[in-house]
Tab-separated table of C-alpha atoms in Angstrom:
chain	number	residue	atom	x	y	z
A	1	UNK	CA	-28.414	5.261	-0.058
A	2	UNK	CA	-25.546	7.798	-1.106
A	3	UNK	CA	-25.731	11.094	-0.339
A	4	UNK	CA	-24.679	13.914	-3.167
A	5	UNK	CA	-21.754	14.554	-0.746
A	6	UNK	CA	-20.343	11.418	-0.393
A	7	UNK	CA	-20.047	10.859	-4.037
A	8	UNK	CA	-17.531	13.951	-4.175
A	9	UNK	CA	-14.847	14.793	-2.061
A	10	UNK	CA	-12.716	17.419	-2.108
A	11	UNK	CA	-9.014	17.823	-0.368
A	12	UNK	CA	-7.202	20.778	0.255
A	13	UNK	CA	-4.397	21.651	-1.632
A	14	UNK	CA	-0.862	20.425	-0.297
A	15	UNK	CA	1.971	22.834	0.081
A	16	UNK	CA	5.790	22.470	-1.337
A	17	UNK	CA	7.453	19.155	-0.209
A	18	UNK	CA	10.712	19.964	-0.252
A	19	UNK	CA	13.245	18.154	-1.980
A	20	UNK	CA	12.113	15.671	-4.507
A	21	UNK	CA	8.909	15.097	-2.707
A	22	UNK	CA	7.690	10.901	-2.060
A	23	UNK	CA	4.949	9.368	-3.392
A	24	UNK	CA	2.957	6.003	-2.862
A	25	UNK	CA	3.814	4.245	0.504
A	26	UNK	CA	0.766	2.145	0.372
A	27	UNK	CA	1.310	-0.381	-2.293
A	28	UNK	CA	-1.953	0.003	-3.890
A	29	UNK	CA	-0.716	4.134	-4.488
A	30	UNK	CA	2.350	2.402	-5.738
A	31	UNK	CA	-0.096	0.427	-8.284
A	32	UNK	CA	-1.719	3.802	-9.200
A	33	UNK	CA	1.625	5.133	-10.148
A	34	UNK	CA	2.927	2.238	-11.852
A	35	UNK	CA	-0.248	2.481	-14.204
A	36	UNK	CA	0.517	6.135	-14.939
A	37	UNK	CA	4.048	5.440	-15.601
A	38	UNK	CA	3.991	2.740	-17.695
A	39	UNK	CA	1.238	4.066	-19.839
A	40	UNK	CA	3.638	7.358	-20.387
A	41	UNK	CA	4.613	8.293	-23.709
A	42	UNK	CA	7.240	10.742	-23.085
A	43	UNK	CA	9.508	10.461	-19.231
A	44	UNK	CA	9.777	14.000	-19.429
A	45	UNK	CA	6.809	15.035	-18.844
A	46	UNK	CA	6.547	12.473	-16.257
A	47	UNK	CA	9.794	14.533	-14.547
A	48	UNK	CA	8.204	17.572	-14.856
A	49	UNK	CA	4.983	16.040	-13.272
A	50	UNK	CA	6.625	15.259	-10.562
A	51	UNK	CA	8.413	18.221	-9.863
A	52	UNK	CA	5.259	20.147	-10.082
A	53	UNK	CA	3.537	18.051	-7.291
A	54	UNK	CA	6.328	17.875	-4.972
A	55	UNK	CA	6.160	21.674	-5.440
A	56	UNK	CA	2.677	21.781	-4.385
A	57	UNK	CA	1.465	23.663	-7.975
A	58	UNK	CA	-1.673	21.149	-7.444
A	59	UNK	CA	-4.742	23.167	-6.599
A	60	UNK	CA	-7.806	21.498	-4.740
A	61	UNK	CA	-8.663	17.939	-5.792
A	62	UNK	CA	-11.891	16.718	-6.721
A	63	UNK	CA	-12.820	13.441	-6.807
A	64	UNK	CA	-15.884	11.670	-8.035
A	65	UNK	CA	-17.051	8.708	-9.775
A	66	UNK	CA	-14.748	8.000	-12.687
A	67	UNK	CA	-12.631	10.986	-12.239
A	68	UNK	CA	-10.050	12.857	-10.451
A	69	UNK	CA	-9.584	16.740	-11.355
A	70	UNK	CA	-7.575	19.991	-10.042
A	71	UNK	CA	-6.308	22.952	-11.528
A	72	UNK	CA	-2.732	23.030	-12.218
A	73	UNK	CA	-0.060	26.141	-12.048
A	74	UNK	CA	2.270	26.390	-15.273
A	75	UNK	CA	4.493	29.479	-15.814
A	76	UNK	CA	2.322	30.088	-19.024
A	77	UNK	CA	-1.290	29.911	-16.508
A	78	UNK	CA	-3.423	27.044	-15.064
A	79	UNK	CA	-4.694	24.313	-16.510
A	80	UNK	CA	-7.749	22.043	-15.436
A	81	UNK	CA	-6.879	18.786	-15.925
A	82	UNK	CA	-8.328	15.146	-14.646
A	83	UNK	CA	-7.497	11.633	-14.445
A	84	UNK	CA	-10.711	9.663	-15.941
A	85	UNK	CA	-10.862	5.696	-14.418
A	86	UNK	CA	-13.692	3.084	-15.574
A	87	UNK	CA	-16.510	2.715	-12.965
A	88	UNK	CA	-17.256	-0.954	-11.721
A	89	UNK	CA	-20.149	-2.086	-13.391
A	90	UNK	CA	-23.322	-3.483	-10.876
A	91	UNK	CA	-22.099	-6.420	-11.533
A	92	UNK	CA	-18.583	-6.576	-10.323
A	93	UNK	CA	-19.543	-4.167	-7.512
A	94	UNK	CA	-21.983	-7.262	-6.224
A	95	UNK	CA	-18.787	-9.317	-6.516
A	96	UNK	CA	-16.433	-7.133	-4.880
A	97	UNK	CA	-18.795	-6.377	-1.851
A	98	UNK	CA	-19.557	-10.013	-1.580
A	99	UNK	CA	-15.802	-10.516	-0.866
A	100	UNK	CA	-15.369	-8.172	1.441
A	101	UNK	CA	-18.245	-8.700	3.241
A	102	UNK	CA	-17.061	-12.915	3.238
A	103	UNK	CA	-14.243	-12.050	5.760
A	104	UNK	CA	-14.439	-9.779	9.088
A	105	UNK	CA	-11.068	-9.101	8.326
A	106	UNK	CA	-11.165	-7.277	5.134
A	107	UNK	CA	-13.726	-4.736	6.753
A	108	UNK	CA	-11.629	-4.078	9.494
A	109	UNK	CA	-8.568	-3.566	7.466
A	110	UNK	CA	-10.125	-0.730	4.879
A	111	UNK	CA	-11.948	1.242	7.770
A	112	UNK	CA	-8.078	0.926	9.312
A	113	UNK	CA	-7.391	2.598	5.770
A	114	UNK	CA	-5.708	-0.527	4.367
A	115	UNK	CA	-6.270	-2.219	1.157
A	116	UNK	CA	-5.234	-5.866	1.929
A	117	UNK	CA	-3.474	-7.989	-0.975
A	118	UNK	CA	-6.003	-11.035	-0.583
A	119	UNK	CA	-8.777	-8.842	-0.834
A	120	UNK	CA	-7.512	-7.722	-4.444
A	121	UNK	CA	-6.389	-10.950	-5.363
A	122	UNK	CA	-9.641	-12.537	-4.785
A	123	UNK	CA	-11.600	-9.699	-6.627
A	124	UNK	CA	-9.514	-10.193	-9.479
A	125	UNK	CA	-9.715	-13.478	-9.883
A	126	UNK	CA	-13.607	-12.873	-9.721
A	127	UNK	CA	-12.684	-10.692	-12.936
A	128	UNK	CA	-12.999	-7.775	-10.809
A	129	UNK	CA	-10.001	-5.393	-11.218
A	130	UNK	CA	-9.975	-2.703	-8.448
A	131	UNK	CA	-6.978	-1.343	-9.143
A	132	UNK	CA	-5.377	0.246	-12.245
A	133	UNK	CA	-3.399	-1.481	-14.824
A	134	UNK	CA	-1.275	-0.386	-18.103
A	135	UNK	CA	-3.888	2.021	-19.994
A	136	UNK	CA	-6.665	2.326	-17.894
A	137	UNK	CA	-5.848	5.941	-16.639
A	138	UNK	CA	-6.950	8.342	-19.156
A	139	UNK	CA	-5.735	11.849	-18.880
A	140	UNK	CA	-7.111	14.766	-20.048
A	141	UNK	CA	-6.201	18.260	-19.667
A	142	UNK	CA	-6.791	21.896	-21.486
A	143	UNK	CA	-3.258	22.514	-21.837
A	144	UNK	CA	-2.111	22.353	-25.815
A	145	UNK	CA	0.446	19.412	-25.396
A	146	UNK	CA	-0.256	16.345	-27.276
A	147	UNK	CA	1.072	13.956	-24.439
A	148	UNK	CA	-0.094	11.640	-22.266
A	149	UNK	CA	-0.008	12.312	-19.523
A	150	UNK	CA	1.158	16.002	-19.918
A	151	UNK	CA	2.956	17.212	-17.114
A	152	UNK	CA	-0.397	18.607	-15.773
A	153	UNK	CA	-2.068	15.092	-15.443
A	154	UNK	CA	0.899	13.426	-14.114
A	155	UNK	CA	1.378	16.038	-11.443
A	156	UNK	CA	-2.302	15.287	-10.405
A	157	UNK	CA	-1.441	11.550	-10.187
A	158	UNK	CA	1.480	11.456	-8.548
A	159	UNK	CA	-0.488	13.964	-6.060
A	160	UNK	CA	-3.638	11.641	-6.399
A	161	UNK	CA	-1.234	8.745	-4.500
A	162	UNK	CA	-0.598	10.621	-1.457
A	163	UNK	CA	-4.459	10.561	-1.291
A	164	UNK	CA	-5.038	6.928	-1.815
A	165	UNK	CA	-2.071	6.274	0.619
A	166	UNK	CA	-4.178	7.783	3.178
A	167	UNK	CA	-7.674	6.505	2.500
A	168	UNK	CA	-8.356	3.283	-0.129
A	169	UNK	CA	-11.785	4.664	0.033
A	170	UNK	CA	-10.484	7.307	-2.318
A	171	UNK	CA	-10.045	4.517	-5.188
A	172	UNK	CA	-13.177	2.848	-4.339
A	173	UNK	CA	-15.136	6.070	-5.369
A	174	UNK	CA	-12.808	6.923	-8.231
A	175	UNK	CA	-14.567	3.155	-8.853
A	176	UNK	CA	-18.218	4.269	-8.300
A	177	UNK	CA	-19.210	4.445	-4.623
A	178	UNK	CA	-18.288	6.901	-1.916
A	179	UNK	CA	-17.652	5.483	1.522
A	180	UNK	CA	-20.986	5.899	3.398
A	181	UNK	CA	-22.629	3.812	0.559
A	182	UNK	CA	-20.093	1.472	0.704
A	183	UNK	CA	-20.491	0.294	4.238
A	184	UNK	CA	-24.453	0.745	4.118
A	185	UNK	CA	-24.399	-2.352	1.686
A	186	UNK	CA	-21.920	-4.405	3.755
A	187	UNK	CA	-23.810	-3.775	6.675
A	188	UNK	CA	-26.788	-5.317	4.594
A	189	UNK	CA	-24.821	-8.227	3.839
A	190	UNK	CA	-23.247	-8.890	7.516
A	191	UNK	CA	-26.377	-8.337	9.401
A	192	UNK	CA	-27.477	-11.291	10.813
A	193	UNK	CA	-31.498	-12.447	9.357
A	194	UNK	CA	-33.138	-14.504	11.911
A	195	UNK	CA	-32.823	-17.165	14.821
A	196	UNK	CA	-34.676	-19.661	15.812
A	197	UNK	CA	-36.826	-19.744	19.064
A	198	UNK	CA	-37.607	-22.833	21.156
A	199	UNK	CA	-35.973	-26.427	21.015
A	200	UNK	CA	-37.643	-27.644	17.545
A	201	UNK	CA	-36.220	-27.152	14.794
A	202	UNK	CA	-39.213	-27.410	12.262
A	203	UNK	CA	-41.102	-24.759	14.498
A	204	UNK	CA	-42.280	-21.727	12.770
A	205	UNK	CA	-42.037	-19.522	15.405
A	206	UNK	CA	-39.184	-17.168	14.425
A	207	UNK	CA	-37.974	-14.340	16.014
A	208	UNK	CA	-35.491	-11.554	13.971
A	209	UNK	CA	-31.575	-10.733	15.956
A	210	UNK	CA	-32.081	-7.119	16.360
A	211	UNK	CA	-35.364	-7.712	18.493
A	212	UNK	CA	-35.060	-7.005	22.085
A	213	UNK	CA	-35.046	-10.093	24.323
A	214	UNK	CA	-34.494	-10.838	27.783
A	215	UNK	CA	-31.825	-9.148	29.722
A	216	UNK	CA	-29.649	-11.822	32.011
A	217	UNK	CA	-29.435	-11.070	35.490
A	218	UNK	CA	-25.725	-9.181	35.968
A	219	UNK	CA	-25.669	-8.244	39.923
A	220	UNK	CA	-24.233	-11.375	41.165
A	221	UNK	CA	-21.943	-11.308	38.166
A	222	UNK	CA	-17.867	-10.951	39.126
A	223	UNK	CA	-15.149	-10.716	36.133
A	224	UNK	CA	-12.443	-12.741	36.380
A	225	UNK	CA	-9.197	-12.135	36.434
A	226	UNK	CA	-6.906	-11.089	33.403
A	227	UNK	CA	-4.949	-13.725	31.225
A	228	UNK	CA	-2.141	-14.517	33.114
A	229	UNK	CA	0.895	-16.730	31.656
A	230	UNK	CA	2.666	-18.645	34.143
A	231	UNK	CA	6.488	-19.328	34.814
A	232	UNK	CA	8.627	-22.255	33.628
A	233	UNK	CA	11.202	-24.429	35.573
A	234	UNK	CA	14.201	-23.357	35.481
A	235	UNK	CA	13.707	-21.328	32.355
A	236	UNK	CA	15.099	-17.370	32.686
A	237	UNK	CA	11.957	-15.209	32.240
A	238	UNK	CA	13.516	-13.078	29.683
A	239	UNK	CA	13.933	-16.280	27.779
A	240	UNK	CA	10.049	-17.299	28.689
A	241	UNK	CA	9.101	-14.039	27.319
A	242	UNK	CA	10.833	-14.478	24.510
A	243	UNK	CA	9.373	-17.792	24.000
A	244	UNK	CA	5.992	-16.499	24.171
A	245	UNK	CA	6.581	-13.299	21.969
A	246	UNK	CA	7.768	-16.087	19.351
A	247	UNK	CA	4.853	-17.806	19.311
A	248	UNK	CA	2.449	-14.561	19.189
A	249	UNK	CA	4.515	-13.882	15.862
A	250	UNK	CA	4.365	-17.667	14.762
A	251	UNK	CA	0.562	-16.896	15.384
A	252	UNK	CA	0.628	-13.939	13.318
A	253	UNK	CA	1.674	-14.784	10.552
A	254	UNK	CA	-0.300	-18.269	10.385
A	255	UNK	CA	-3.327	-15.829	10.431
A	256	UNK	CA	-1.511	-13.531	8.042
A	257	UNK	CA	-1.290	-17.223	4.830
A	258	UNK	CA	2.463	-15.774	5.172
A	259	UNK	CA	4.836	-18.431	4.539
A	260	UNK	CA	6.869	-20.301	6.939
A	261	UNK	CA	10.080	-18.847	7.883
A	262	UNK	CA	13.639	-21.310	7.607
A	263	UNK	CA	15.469	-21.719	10.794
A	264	UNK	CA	17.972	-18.945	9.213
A	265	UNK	CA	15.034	-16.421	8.873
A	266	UNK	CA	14.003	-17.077	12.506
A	267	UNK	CA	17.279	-16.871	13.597
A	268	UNK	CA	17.884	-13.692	11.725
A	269	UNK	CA	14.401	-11.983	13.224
A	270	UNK	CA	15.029	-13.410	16.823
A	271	UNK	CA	18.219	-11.800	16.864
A	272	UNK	CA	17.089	-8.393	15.481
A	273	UNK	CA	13.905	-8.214	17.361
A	274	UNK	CA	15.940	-9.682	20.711
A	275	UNK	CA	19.195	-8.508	20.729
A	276	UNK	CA	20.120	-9.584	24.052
A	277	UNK	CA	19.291	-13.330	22.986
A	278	UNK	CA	20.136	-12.942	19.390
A	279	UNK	CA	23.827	-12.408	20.028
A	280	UNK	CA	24.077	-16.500	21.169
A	281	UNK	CA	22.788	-17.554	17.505
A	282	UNK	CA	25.119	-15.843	15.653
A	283	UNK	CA	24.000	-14.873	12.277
A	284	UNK	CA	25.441	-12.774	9.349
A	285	UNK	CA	25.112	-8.951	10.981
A	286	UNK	CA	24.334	-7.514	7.496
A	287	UNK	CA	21.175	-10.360	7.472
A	288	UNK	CA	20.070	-8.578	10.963
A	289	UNK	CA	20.913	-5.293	9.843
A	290	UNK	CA	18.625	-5.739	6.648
A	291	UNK	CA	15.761	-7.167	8.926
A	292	UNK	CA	15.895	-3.858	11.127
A	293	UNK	CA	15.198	-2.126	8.469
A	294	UNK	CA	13.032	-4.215	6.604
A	295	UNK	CA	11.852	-7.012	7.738
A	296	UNK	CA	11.410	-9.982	5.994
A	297	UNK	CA	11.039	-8.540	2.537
A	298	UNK	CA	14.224	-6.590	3.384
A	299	UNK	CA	16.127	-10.019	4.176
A	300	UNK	CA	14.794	-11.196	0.732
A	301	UNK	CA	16.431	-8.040	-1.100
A	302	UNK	CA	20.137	-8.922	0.938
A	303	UNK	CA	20.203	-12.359	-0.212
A	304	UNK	CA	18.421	-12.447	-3.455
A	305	UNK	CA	18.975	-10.988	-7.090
A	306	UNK	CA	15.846	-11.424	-9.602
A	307	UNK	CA	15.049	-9.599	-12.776
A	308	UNK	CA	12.414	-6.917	-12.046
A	309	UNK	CA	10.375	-5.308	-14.887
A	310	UNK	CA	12.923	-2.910	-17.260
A	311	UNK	CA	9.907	-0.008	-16.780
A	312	UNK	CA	10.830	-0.531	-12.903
A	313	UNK	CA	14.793	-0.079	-13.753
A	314	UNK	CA	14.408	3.092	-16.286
A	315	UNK	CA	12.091	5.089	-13.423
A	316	UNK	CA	15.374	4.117	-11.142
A	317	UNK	CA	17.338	5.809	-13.800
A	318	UNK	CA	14.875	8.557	-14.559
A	319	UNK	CA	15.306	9.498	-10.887
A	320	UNK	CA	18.687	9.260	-10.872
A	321	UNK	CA	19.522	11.559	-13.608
A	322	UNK	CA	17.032	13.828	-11.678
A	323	UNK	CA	19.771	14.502	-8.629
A	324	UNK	CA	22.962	13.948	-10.249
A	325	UNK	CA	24.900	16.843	-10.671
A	326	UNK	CA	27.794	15.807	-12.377
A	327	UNK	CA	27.263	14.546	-15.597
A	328	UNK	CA	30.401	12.090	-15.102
A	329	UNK	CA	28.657	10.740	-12.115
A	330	UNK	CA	27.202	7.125	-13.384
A	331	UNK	CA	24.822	4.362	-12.594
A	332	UNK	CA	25.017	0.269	-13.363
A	333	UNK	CA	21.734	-1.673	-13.313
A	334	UNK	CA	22.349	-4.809	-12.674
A	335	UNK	CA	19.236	-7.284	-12.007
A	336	UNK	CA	17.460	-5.408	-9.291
A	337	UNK	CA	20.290	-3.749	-8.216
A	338	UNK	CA	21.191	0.403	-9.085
A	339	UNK	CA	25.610	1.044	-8.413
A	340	UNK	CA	26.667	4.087	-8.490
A	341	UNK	CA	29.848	4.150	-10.049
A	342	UNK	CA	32.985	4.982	-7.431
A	343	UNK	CA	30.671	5.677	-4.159
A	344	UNK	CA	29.332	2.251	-2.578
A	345	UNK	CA	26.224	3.642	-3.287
A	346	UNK	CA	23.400	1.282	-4.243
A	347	UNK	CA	19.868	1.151	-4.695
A	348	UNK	CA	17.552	-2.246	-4.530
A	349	UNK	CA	14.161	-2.720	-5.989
A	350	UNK	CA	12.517	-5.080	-3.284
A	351	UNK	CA	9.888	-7.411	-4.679
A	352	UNK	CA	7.328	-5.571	-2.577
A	353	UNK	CA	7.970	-2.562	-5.224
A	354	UNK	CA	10.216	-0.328	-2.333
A	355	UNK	CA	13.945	0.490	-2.640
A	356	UNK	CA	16.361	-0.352	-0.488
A	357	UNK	CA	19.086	1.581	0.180
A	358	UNK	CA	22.823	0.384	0.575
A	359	UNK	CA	26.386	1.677	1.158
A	360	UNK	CA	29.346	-0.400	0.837
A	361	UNK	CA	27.055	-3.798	0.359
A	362	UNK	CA	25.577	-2.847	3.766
A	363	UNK	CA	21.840	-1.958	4.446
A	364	UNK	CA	21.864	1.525	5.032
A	365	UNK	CA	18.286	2.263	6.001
A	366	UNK	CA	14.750	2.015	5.730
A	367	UNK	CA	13.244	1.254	2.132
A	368	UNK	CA	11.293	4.055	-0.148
A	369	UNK	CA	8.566	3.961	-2.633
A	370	UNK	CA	10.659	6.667	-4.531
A	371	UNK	CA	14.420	5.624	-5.822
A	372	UNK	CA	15.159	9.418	-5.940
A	373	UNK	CA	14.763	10.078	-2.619
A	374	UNK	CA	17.287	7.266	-1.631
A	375	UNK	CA	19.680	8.497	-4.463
A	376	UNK	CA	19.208	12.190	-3.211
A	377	UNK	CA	19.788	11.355	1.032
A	378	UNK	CA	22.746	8.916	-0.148
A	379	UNK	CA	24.637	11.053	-2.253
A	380	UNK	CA	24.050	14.328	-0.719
């Protein structure tokens, strides 16, 4: 059963940022923000919001069942203000539980602090939406603006993702249970009931897992030797190793449902993950380049243009207005592509919801969750 204190949390207040600040890494704190956003009524505010978290104006966060809340810092005073989300009902917490409790893996992954994409997809097909969509955030604060969210509430969310990039757990209360209640039930549901004594199997004699049986004689008992992996014929260990590193990430990703990379792809990752082999196979260097920095989603965003959502695009250009000083300074959206006009700069919306940063139709680094930050570190 739940204790009082695991059903609120509070965090610390965080300090100035710096710069523009970054939120959501995790893509589930990009979800939360992508709710908030779309659901804006004025971008403004949203600017202001975010200004006002990355310069730590966010007092302590409380967060409970249904809600988020902090007081906020304004030049005119502070302002209480919370982020309201619909519980799960008993129902679709039965459903949710039974889900993750189905696979070993999806356990492991959220005490790891991850929130895996099967997991979600499954719930939801079960009708059992875990994360936010387009106007289920409901802000409310004691400020006297009329908008929603006021700059107030969308500070607090864009703060609120820093939290949920650290701990899913964080949503799952927002959702109706704190942590320690959470795993109390899975435990319920993993633990095994009974197994069966003797070599019958109609005989009633039954005896329950977590009762103490025999203990097997260890003092004759000598471990073996680790896992070794032997040499080939006149095959160059390096390339050996290699071989065998391929086939732990072949492995991988089988275990991972990811789909099957082309003989390009693998060419591309063997050569940025193994340089020294890579060289003989002798693919684009921007395609390696892109993979270095992003891996296969960042291969995707070289080689492929698609039409992302326009709410996606004008948060691009909301950002970019944000560090442009010179008004003459402009940007061309394109697809999924940002230009700014007369530098090489570019910014790429990835269909994993990061940006990816280019000069000169070159990867120039690692991707963001926040288009402003890329704009800002390019153009500086």
């Amino acid at each position: 059963m739940s204790t009082p204190d695991d059903r609120v949390r509070g965090f610390p207040a965080f300090g100035p940022q710096g710069g523009h600040g970054q939120f959501a890494r995790s893509w589930w704190g990009r979800a939360w923000i992508n709710a908030m956003e779309d659901t804006a009524l004025d971008l403004r505010q949203l600017k202001q919001g975010r200004k006002y978290a990355a310069a730590g104006r966010v007092g302590t966060i409380t967060v409970s069942p249904g809600r988020i809340a902090a007081v906020v810092d304004d030049q005119e005073g502070q302002y209480r203000t919370e982020v309201r989300l619909a519980e799960l009902t008993d129902t679709e917490w039965e459903s949710f539980l039974d889900r993750v409790a189905s696979r070993a893996g999806h356990l492991a992954a959220l005490l790891d602090r991850d929130m895996p994409h099967d997991l979600v997809e499954a719930a939801d097909d079960a009708g059992v939406h875990l994360l936010p969509g387009i106007g289920d955030l409901d802000p409310d604060c004691e400020c006297p603006g009329w908008e929603l969210p006021c700059r107030h509430a969308a500070a607090l969310s864009f703060q609120a993702s820093w939290l949920l990039d650290a701990d899913p757990f964080v949503l799952l209360l927002m959702r109706g249970k704190g942590e320690r209640e959470l795993l109390d039930e899975l435990q319920r549901r993993n633990a095994p009931r009974f197994v069966r004594t003797g070599d019958d199997d109609t005989a009633p004699e039954r005896a329950y897992a977590d009762e103490p049986g025999p203990v097997p004689d260890l003092g004759e008992f000598v471990p073996a030797g680790g896992p070794t992996v032997p040499g080939a014929p006149g095959i160059p260990e390096a390339t050996f190793a290699l071989l065998i590193g391929n086939a732990g990430y072949a492995a991988s990703a089988l275990l991972a449902e990811q789909p099957k990379l082309t003989r390009k792809q693998d060419a591309v990752r063997i050569a940025a993950t193994h340089p020294e082999t890579g060289e003989r196979l002798r693919p684009d260097d921007r395609a390696v380049l892109a993979w270095r920095y992003g891996g296969r989603a960042g291969l995707d965003v070289l080689e492929t243009a698609w039409n992302p959502p326009s709410q996606a695009m004008g948060r691009a250009r909301a950002a970019f207005a944000e560090v442009v000083d010179e008004p003459g300074e402009g940007l061309d959206v394109e697809r999924n592509h940002c230009t700014v006009h007369g530098t090489g700069v570019e910014v790429r919306l990835g269909k994993d919801g990061l940006w990816y940063p280019y000069r000169d139709q070159w990867p120039a680094g690692p991707p963001e969750a926040d288009p402003g930050t890329l704009f800002a570190a390019l153009l500086g």
